[in-house]
PDB file of C-alpha atoms in Angstrom:
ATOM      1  CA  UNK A   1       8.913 -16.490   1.352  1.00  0.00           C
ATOM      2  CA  UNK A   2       6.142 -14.080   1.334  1.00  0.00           C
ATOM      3  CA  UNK A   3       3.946 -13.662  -2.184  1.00  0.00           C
ATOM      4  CA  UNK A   4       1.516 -10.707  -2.703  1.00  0.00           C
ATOM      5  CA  UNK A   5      -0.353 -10.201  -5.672  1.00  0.00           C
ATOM      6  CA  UNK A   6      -2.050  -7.137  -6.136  1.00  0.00           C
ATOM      7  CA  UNK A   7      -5.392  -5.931  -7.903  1.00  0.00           C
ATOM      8  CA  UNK A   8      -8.535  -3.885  -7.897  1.00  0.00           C
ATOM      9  CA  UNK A   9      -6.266  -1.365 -10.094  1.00  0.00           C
ATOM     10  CA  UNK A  10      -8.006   0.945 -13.047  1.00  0.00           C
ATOM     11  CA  UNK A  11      -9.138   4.117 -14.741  1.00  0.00           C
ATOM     12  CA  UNK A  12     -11.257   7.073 -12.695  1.00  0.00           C
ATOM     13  CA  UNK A  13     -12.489   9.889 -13.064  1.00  0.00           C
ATOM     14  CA  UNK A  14     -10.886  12.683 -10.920  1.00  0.00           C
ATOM     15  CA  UNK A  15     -12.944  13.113  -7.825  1.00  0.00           C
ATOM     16  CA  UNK A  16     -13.725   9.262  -7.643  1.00  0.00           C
ATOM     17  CA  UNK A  17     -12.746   6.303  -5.654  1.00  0.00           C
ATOM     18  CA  UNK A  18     -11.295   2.873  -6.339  1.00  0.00           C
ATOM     19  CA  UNK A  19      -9.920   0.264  -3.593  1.00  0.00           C
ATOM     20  CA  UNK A  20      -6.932  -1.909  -4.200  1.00  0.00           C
ATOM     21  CA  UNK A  21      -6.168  -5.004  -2.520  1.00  0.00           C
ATOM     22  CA  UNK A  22      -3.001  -7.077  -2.051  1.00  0.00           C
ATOM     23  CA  UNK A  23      -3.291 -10.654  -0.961  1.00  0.00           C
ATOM     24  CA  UNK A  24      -0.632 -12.636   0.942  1.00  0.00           C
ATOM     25  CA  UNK A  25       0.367 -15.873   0.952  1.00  0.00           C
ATOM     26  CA  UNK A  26       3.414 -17.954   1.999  1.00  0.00           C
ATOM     27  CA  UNK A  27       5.240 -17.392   5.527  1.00  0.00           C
ATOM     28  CA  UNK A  28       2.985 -14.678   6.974  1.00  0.00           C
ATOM     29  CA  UNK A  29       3.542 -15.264  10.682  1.00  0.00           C
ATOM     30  CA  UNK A  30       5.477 -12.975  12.694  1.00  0.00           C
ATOM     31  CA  UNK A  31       5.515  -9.514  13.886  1.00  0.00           C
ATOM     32  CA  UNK A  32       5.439  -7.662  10.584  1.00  0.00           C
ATOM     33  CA  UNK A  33       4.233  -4.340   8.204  1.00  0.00           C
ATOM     34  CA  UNK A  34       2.364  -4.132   5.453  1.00  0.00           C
ATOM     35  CA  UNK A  35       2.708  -1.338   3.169  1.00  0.00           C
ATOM     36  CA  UNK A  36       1.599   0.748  -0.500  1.00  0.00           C
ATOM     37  CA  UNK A  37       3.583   2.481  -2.405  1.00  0.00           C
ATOM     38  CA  UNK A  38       3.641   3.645  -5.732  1.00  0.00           C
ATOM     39  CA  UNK A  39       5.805   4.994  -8.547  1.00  0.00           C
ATOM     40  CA  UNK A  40       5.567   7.359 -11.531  1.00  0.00           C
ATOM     41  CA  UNK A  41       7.903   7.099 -14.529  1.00  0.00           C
ATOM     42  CA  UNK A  42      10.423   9.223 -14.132  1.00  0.00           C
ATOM     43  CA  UNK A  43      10.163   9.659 -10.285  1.00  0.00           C
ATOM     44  CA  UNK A  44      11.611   7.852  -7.369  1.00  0.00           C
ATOM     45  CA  UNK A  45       9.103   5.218  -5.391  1.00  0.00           C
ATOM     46  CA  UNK A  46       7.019   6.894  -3.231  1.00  0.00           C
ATOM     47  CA  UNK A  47       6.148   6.157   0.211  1.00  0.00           C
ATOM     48  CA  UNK A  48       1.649   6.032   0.654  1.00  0.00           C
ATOM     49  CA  UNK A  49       0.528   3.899   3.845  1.00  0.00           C
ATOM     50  CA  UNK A  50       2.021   1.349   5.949  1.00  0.00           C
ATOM     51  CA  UNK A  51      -0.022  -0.448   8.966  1.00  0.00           C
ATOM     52  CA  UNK A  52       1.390  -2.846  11.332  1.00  0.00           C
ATOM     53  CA  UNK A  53      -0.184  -6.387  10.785  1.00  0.00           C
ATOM     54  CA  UNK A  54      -1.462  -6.803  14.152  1.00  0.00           C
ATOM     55  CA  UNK A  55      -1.947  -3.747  16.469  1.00  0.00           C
ATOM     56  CA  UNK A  56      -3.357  -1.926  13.078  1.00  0.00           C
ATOM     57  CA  UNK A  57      -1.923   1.220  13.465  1.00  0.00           C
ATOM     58  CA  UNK A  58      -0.855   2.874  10.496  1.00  0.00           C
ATOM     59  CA  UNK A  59       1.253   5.604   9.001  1.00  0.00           C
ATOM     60  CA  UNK A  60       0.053   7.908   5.406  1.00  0.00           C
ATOM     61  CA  UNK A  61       1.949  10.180   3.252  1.00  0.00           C
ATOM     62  CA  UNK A  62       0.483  13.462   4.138  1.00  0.00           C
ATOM     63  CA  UNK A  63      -0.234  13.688  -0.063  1.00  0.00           C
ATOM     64  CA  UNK A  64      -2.871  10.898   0.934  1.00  0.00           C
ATOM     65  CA  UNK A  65      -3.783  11.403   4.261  1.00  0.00           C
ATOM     66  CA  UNK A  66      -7.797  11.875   5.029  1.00  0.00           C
ATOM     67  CA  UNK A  67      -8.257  10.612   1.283  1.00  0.00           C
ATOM     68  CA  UNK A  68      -6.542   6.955   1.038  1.00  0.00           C
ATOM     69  CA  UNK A  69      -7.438   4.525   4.330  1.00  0.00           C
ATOM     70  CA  UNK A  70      -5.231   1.469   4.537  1.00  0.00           C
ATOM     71  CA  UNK A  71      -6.666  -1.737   6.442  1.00  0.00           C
ATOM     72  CA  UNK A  72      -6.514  -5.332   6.322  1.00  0.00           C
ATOM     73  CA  UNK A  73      -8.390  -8.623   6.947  1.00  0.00           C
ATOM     74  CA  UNK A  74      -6.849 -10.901   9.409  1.00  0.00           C
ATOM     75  CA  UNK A  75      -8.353 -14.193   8.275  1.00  0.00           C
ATOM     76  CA  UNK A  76      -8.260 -13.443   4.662  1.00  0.00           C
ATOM     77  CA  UNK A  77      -4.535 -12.593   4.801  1.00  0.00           C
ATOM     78  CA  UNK A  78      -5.440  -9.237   2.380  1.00  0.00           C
ATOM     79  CA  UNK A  79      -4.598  -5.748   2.641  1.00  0.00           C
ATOM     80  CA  UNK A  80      -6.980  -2.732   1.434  1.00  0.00           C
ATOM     81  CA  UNK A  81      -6.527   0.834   0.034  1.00  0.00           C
ATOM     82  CA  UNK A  82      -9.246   2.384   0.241  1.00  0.00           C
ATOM     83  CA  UNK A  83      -8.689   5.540  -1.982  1.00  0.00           C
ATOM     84  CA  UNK A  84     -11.416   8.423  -2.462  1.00  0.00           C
ATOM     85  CA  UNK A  85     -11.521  11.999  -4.034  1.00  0.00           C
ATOM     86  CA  UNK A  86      -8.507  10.774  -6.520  1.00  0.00           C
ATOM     87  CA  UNK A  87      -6.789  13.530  -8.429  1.00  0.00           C
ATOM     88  CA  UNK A  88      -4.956  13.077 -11.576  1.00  0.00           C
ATOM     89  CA  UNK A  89      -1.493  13.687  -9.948  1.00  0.00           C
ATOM     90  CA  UNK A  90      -2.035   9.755  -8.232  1.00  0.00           C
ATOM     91  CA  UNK A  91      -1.853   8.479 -11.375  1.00  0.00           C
ATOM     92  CA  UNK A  92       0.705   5.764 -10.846  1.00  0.00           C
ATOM     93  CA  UNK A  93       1.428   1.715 -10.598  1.00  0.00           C
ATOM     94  CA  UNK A  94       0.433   0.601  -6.799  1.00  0.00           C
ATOM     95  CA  UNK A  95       2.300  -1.540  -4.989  1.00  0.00           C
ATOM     96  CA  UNK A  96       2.082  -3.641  -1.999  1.00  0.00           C
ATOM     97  CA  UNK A  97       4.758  -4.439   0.085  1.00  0.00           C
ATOM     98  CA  UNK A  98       5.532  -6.602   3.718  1.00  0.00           C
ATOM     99  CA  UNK A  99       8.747  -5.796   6.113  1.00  0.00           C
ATOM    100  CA  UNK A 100       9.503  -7.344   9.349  1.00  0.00           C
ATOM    101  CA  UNK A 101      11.811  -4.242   9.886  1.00  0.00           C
ATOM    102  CA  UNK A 102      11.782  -2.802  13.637  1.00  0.00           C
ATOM    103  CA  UNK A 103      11.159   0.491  12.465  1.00  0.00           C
ATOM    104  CA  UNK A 104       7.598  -0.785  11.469  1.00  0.00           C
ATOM    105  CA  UNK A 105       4.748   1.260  10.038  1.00  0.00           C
ATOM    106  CA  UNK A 106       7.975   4.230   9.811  1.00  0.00           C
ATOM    107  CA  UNK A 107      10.041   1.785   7.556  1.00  0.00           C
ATOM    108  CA  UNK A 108      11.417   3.172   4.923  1.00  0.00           C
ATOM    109  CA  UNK A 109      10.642   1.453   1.409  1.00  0.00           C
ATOM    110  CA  UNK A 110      14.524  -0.372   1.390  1.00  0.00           C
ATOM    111  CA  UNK A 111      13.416  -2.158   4.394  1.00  0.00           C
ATOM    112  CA  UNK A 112      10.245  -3.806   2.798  1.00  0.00           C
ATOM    113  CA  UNK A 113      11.365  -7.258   1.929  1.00  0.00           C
ATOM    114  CA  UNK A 114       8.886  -8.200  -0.676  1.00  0.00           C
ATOM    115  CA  UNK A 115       6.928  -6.657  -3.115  1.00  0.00           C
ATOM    116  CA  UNK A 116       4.057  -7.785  -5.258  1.00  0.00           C
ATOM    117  CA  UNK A 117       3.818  -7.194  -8.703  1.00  0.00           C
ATOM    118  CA  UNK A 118       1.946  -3.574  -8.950  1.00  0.00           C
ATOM    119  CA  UNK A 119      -1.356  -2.521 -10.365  1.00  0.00           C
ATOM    120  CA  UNK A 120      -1.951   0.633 -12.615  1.00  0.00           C
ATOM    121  CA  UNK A 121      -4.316   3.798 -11.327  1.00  0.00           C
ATOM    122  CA  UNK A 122      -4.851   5.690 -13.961  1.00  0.00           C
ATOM    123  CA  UNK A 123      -7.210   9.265 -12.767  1.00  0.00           C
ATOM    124  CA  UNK A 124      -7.927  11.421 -15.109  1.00  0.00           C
ATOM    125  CA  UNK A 125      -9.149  14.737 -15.142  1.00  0.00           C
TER     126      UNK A 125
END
């Protein structure tokens, strides 16, 4: 069992920056991908950044890419999103998620196998 709690969630101002962060805990071992997503009511789960735990290479939604910078911290078991210049239209709950799937950083979001418990963005204009 893998748990992840999220936080660092909140209201901006358009243009602005906030950085979530999702720590793990439990059975982290292994060969495995961390990921965001995040969901708006009404609209399906959408796909933001995924990085592969070890070799760090990562994967954005082009919505987010050169704005949002996923990393992590090996010892603290804790994954970042860094996101900057927000717009109103990311407006959304955040969440992290961790897969062991094969397809990695490319997985798609019913491979992740667990899921923290979301934090709200809130940007407004």
């Amino acid at each position: 069992q893998v748990q992840l709690v999220e936080s660092g969630g909140g209201l901006v101002q358009a243009g602005g920056s906030l950085r979530l962060s999702c720590a793990a805990s439990g059975r982290t071992a292994g060969s495995y991908t961390m990921g965001w997503f995040r969901r708006t009511p009404g609209k399906e789960r959408e796909f933001v950044a995924a990085i592969r735990w070890f070799s760090g290479l990562t994967n954005y939604a082009d919505s987010v890419k050169d704005r949002f910078t996923i990393s992590r911290d090996n010892v603290k078991n804790t994954l970042y999103l860094q996101m900057n210049s927000l717009k109103p239209e990311d407006t959304a709950v955040y969440y992290c998620a961790s897969t062991t799937s094969s397809r990695g950083r490319y997985a798609p979001a019913t491979d992740y196998e667990y899921w923290g418990q979301g934090t709200q963005v809130t940007v407004s204009s």
